[in-house]
Coordinates of N, CA, C and O and ligand atoms in Angstrom, one line a residue:
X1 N -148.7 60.3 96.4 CA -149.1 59.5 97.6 C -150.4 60.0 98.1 O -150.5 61.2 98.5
X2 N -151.6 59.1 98.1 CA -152.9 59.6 98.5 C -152.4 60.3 100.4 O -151.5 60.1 101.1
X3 N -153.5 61.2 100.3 CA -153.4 61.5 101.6 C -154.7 61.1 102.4 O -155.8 61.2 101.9
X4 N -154.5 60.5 103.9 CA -155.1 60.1 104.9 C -155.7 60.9 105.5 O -155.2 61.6 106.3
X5 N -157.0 60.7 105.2 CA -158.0 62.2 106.0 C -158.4 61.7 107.3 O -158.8 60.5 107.3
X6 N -158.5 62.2 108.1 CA -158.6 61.4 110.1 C -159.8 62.4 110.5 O -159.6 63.5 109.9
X7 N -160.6 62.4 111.2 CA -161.5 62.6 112.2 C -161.4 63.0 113.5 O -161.3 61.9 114.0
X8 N -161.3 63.6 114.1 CA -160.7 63.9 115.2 C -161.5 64.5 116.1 O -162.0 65.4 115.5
X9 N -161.8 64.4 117.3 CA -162.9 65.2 118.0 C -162.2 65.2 119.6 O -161.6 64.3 120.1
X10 N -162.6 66.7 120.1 CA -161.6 67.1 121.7 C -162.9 67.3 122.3 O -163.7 68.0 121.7
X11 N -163.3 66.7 123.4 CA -164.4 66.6 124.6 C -163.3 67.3 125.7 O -162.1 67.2 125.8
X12 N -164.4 68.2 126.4 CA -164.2 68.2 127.9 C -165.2 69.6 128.4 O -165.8 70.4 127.7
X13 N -165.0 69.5 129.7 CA -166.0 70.6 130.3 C -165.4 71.8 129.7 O -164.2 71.9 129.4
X14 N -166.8 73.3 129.5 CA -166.3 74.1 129.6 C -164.6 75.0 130.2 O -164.4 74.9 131.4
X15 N -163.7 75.7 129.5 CA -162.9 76.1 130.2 C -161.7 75.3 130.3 O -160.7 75.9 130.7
X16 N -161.6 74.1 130.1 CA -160.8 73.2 130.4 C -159.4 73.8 129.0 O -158.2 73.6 129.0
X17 N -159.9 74.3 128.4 CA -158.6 74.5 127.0 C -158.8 74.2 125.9 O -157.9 74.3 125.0
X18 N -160.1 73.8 125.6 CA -159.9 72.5 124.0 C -159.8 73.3 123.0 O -159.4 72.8 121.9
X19 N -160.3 75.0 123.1 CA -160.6 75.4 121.8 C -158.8 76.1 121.6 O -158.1 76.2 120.6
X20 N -158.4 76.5 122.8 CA -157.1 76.4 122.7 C -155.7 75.8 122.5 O -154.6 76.4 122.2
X21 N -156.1 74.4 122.7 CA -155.4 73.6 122.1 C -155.7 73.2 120.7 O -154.8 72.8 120.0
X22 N -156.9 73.3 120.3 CA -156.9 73.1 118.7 C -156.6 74.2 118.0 O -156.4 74.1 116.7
X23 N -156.5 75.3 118.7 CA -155.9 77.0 117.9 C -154.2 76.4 118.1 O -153.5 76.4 117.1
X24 N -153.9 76.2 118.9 CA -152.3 76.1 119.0 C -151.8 75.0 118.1 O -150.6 75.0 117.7
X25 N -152.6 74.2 118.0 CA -152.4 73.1 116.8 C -152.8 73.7 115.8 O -151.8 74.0 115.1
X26 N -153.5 74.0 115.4 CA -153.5 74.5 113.8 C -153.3 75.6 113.5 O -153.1 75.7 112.3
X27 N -153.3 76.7 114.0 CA -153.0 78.1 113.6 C -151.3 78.4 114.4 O -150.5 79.3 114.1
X28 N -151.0 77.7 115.3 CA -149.6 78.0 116.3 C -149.9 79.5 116.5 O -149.3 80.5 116.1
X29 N -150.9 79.4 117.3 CA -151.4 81.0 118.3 C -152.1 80.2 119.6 O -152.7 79.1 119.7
X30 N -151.8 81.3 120.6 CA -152.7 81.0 122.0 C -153.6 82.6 121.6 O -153.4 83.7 121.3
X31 N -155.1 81.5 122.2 CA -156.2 83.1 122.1 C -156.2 82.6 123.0 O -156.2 81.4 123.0
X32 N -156.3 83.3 124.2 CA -156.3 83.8 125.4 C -157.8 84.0 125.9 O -158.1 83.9 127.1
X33 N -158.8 84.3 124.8 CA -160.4 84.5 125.2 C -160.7 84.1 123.9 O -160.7 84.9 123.0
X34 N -161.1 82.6 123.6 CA -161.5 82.1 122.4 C -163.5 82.0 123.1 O -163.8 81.7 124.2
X35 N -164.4 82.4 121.8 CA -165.6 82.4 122.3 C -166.3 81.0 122.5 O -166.6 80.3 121.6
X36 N -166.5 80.4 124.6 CA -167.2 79.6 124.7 C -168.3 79.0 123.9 O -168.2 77.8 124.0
X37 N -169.1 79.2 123.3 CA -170.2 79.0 122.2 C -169.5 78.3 120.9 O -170.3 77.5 120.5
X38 N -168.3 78.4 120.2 CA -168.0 78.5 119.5 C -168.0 76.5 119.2 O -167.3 75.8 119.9
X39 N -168.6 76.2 118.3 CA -168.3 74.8 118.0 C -167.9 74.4 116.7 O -168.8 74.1 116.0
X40 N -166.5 74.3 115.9 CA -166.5 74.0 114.9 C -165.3 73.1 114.5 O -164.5 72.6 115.3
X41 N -165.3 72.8 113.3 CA -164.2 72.3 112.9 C -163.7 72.8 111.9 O -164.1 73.6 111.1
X42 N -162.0 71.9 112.3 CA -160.7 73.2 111.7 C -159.7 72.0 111.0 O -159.4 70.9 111.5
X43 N -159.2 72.3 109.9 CA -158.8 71.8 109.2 C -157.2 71.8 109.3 O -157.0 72.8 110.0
X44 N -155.8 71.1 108.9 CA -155.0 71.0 109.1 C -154.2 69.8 108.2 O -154.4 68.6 108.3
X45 N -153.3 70.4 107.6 CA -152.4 69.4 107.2 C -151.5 68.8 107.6 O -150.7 69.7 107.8
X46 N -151.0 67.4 108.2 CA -149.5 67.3 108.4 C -149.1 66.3 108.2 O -149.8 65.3 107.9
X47 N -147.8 66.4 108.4 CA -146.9 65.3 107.7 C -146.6 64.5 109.4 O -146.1 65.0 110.4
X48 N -146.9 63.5 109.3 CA -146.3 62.8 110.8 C -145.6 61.1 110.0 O -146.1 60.4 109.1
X49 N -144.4 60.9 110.6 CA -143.9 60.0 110.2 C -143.8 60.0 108.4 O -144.0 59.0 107.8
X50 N -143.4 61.2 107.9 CA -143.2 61.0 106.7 C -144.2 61.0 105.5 O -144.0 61.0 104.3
X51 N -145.3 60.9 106.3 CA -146.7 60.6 105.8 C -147.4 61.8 105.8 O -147.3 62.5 106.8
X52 N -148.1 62.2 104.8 CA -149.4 63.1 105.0 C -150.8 63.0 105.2 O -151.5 62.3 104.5
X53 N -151.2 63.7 106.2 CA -152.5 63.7 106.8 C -153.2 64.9 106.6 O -152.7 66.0 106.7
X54 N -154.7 64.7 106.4 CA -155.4 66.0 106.4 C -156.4 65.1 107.5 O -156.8 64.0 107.5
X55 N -156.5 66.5 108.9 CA -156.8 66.5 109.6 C -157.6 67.2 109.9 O -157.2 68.4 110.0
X56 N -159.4 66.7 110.2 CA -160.5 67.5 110.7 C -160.7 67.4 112.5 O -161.0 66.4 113.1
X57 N -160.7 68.5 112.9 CA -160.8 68.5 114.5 C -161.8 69.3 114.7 O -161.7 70.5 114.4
X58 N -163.0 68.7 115.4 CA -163.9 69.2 116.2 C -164.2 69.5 117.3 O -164.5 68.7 118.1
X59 N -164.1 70.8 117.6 CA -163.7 71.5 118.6 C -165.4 71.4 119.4 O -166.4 72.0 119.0
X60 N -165.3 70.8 120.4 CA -166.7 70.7 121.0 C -167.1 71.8 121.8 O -166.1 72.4 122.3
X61 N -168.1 72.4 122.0 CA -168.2 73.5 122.7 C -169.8 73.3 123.6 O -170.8 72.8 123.0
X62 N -170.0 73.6 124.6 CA -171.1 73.6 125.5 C -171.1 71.9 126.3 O -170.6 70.9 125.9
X63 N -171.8 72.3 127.5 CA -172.2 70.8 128.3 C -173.4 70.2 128.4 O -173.7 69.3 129.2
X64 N -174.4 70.9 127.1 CA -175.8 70.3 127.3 C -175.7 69.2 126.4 O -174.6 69.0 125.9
X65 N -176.8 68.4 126.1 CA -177.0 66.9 125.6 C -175.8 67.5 124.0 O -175.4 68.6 123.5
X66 N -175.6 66.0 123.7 CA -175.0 66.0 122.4 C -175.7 66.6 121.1 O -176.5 66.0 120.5
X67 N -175.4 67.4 120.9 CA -176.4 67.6 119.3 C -176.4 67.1 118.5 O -175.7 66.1 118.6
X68 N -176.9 67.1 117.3 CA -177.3 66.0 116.4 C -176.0 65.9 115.4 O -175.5 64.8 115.2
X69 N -175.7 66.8 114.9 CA -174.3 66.8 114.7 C -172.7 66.4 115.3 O -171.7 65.9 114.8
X70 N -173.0 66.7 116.1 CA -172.2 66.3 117.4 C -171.6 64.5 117.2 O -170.4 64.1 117.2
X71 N -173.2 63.6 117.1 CA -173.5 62.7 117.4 C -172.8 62.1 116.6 O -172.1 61.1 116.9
X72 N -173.0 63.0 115.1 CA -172.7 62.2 113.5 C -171.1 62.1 113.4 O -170.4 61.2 113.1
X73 N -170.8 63.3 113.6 CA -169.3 63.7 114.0 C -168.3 62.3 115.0 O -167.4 61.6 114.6
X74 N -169.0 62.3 116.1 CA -168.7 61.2 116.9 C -168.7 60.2 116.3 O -167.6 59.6 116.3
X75 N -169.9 59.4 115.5 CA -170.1 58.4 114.3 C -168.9 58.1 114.0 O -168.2 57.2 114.3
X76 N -168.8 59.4 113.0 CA -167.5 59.0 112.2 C -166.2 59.2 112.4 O -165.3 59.0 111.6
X77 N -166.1 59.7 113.5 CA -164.6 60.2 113.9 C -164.3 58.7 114.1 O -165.0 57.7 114.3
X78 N -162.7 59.3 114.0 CA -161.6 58.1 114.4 C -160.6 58.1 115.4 O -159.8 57.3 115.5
X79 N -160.7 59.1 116.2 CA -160.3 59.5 117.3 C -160.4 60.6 118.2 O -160.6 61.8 117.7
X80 N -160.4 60.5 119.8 CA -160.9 61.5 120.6 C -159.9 61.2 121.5 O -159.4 60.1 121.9
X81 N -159.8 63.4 121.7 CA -159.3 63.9 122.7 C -160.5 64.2 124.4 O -161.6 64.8 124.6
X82 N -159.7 63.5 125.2 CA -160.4 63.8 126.3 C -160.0 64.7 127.2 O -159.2 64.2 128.1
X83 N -160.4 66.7 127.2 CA -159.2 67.1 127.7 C -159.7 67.6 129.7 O -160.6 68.4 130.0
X84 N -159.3 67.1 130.4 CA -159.6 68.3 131.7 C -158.8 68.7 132.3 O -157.7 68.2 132.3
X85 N -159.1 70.1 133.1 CA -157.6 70.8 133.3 C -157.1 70.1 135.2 O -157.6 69.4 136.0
X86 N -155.6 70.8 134.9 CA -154.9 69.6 135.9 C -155.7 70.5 137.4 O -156.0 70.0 138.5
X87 N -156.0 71.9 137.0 CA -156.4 72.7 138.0 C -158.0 72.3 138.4 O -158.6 73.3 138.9
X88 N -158.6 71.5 138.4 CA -160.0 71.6 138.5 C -160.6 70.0 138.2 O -161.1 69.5 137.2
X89 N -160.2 69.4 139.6 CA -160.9 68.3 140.0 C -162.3 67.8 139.3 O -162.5 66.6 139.0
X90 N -163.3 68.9 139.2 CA -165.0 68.7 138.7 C -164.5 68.2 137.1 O -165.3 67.4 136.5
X91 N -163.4 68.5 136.3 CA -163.4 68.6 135.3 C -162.4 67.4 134.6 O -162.1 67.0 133.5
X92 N -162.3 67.1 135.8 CA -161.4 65.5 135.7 C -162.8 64.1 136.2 O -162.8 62.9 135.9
X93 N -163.5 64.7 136.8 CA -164.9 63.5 137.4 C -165.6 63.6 136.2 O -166.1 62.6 135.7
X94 N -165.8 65.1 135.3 CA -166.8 64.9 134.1 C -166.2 64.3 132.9 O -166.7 64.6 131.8
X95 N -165.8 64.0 132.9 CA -164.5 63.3 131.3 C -165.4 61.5 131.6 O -165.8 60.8 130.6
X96 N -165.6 61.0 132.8 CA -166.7 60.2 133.1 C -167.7 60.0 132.1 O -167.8 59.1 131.3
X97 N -168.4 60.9 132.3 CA -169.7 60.8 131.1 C -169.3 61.2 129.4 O -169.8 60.7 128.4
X98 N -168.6 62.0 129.3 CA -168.0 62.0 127.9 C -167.4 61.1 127.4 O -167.2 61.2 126.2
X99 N -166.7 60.0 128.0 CA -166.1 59.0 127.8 C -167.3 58.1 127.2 O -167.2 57.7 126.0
X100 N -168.5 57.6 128.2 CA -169.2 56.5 128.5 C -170.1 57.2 127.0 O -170.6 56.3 126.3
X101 N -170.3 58.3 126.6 CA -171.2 59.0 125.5 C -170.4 58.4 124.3 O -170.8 57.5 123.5
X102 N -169.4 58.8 124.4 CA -168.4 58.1 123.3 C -168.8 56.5 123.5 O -169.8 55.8 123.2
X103 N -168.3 56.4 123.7 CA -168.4 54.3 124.0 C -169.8 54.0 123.7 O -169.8 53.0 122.9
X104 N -171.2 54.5 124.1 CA -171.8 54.2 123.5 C -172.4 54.7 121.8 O -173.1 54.0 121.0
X105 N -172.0 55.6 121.8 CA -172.2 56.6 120.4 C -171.3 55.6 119.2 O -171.5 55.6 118.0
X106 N -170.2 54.6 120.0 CA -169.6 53.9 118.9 C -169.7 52.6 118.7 O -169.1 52.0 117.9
X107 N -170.8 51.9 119.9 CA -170.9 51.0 120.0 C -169.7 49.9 120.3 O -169.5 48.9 119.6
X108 N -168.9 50.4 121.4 CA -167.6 49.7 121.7 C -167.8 47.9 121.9 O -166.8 47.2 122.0
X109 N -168.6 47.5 122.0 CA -168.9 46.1 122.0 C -168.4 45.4 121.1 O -167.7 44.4 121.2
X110 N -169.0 46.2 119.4 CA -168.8 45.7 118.2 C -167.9 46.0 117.7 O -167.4 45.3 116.7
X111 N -167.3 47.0 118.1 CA -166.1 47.2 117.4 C -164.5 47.9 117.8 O -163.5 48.4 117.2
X112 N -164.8 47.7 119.1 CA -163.9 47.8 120.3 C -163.6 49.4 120.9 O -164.5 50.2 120.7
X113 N -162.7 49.7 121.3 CA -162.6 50.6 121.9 C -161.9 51.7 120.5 O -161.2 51.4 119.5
X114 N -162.4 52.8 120.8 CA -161.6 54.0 119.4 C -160.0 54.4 119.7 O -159.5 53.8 120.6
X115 N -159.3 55.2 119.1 CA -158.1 55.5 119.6 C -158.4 56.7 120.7 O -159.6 57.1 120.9
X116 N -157.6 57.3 121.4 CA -158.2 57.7 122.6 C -157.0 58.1 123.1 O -156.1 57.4 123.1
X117 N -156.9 59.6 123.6 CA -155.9 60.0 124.7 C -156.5 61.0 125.6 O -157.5 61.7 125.4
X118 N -155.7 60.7 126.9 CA -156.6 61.4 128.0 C -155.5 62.9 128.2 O -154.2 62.8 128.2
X119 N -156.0 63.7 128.2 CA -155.0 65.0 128.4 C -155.2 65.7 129.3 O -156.3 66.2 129.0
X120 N -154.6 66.4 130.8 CA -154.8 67.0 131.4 C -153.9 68.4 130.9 O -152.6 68.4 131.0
X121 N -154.6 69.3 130.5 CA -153.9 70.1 130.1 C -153.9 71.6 131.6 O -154.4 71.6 132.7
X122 N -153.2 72.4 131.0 CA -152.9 73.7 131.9 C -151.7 73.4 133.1 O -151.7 73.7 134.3
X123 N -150.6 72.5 132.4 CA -149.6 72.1 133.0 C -148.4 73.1 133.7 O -147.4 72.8 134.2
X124 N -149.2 74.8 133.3 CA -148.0 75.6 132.7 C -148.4 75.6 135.1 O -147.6 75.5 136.1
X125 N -149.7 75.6 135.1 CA -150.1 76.4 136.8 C -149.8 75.2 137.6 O -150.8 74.6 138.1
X126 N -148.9 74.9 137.9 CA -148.2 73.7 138.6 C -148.7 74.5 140.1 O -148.8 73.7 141.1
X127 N -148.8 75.6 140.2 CA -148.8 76.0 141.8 C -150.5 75.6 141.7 O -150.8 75.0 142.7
X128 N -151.5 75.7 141.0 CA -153.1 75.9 141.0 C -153.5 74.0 140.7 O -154.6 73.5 140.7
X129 N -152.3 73.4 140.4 CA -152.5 71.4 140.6 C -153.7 71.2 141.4 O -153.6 72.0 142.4
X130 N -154.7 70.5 141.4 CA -155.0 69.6 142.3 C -155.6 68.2 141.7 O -156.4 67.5 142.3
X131 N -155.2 68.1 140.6 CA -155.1 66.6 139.8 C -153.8 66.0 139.9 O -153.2 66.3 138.9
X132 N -153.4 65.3 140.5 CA -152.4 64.5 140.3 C -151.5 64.0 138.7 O -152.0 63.3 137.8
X133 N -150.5 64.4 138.8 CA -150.1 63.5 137.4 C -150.4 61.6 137.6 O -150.9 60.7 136.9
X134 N -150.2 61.6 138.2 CA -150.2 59.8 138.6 C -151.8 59.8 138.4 O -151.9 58.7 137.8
X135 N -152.7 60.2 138.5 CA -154.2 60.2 138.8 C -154.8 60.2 137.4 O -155.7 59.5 137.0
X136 N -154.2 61.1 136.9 CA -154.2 61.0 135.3 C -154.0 59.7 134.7 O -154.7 59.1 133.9
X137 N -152.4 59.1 135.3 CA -152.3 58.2 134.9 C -153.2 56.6 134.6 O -153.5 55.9 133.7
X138 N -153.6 56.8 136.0 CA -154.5 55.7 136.7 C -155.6 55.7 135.4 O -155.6 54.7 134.7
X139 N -156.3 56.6 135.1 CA -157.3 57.1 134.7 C -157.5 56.5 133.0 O -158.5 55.9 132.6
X140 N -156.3 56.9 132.3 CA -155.4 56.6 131.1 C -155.4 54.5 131.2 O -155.9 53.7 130.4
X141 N -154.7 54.2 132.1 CA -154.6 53.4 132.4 C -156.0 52.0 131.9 O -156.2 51.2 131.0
X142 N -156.5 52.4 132.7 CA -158.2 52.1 133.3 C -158.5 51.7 131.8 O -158.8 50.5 131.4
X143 N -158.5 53.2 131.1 CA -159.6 53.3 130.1 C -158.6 52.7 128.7 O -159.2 52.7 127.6
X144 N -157.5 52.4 128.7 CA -156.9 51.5 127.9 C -156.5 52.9 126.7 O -156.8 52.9 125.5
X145 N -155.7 54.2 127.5 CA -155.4 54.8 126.2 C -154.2 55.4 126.8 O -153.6 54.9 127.7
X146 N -154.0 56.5 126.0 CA -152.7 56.9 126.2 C -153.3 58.4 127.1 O -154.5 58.7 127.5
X147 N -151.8 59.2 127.1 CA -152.1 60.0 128.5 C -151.3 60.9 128.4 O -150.2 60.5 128.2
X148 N -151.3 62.2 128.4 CA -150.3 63.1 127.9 C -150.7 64.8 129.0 O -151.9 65.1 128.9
X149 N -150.0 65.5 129.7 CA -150.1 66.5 130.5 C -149.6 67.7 129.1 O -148.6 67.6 128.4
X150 N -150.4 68.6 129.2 CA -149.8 69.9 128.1 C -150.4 71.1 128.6 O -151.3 71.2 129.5
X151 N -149.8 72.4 127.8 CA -150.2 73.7 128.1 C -150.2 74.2 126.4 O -149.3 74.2 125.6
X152 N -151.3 74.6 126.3 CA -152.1 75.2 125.5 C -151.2 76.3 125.4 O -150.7 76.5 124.3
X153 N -150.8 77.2 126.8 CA -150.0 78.6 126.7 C -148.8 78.7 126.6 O -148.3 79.7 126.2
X154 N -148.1 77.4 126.9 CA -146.7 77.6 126.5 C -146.7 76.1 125.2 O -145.7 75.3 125.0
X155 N -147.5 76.1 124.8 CA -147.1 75.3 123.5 C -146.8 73.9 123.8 O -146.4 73.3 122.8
X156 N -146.9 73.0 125.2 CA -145.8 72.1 125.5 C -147.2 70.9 125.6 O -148.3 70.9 126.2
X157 N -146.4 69.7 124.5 CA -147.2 68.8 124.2 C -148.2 68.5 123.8 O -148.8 67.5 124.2
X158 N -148.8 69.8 122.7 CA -149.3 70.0 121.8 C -149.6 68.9 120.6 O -150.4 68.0 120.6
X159 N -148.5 69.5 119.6 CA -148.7 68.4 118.8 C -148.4 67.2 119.3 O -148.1 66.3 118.5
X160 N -148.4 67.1 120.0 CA -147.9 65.2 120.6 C -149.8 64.7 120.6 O -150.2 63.8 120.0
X161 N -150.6 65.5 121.5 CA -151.7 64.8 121.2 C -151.9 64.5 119.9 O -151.6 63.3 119.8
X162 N -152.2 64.9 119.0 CA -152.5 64.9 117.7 C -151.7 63.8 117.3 O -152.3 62.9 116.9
X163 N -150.2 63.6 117.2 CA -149.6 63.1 116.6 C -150.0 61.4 117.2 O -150.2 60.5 116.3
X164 N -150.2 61.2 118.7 CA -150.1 60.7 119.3 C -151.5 59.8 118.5 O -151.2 58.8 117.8
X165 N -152.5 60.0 118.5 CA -153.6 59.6 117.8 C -153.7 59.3 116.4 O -154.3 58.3 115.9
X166 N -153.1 59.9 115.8 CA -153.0 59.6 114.5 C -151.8 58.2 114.3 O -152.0 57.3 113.4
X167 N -150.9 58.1 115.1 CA -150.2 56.7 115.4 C -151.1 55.9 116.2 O -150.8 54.7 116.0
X168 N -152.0 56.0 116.8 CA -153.0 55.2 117.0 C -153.9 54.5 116.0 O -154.0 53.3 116.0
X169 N -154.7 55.6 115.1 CA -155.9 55.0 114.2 C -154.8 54.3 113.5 O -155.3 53.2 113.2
X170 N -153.5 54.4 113.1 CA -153.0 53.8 111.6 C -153.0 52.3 112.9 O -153.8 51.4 112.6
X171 N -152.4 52.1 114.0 CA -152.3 50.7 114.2 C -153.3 50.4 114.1 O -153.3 49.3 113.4
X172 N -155.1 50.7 114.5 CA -156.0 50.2 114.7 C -156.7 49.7 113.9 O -157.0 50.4 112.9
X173 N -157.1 48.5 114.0 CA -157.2 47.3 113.1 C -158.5 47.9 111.9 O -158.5 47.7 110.6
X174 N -159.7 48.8 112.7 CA -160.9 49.0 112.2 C -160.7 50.3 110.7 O -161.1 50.5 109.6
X175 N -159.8 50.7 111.5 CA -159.3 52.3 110.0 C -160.0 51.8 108.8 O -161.0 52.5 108.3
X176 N -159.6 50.8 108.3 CA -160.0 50.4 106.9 C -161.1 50.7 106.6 O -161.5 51.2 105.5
X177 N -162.0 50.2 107.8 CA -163.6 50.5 107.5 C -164.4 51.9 107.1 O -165.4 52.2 106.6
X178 N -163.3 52.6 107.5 CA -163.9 54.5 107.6 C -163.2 55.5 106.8 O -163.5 56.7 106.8
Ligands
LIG201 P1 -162.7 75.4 126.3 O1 -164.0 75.9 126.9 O2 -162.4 74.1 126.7 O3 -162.6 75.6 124.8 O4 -161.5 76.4 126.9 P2 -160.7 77.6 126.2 O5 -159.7 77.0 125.2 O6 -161.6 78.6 125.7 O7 -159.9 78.1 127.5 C1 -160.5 78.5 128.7 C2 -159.7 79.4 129.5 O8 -158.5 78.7 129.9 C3 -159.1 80.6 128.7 O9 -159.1 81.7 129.5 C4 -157.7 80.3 128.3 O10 -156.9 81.4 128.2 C5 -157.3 79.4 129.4 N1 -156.3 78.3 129.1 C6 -156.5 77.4 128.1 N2 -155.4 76.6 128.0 C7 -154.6 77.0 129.0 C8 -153.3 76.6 129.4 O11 -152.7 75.6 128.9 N3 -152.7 77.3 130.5 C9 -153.3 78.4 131.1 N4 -152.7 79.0 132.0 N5 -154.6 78.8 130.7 C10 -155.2 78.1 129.6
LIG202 MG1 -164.0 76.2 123.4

């Protein structure tokens, strides 16, 4: 059975978790001090629904303009993670412009919106909240994707993003093209 190679790319402000949720996805380790600078992509096999997937995830790293790479990556990805943490309001307002960068980087006019989940991750600090679960929601809502709260540190709803997206591109109509 051919296997289905997917694209995948995680946005969000520094600090927010991303390089830790893509370590806990593909290696099943928390680094605890993964190096901010660090931008790459990481490979991963899996089986979801019976099916095999090889999965490229681009771990975004820095908040200055998109790099040129960045850009191409975006091009061709087939789905994005949008992550901000539940503890840090600034980092729930900036998912704003990483969103609208996406949308334009894909030209959402012509070919509609990409698959898309909004994640407020660092679920584990329920006392350090000042994002609303419902706010998330709203947010999710709005932008016509799915929505999922996780912790990077205790492992919880992890693969669900991942998984969650990859059951996205297969319904979406455009897959064929890429
Ligand atoms: P990135 O800049 O978005 O890649 O963020 P990192 O993955 O490097 O994480 C930034 C900081 O947040 C690190 O100190 C992590 O240990 C911490 N962190 C990441 N995810 C979680 C989480 O789910 N819970 C808690 N408590 N800390 C987290
Ligand atoms: Mg990082």
């Amino acid at each position: 059975m051919p296997i289905s190679e997917y694209k995948l790319c995680v946005f969000g402000s520094g600090g927010v978790g991303k390089s830790c949720l893509t370590m806990q996805f593909v290696q099943g380790i928390f680094m605890p001090k993964y190096d901010p600078t660090i931008e790459d992509v990481y490979k991963k096999t899996v089986e979801i629904d019976e099916k095999q997937y090889s999965l490229e995830i681009l771990d975004t790293a820095g908040t200055e303009e998109f790099s040129a790479m960045r850009d191409l990556y975006v091009k061709n990805g087939q789905g994005f993670v949008l992550v901000y943490s539940i503890t840090s309001q600034a980092t729930f307002n900036d998912l704003n412009e990483f969103y609208g960068r996406i949308m334009r980087i894909k030209d959402t006019e012509l070919h509609g919106q990409p698959p898309l989940i909004l994640v407020g991750n660092k679920s584990d600090l329920e006392d350090e909240r000042v994002v609303g679960r419902e706010v998330g929601q709203a947010l999710a809502r709005k932008w016509k994707s799915s929505f999922l709260e996780t912790s990077a540190k205790d492992r919880a709803n992890v693969n669900e993003i991942f998984f969650d997206l990859v059951r996205q591109i297969n319904r979406s109509p455009n897959i064929a093209s890429s």
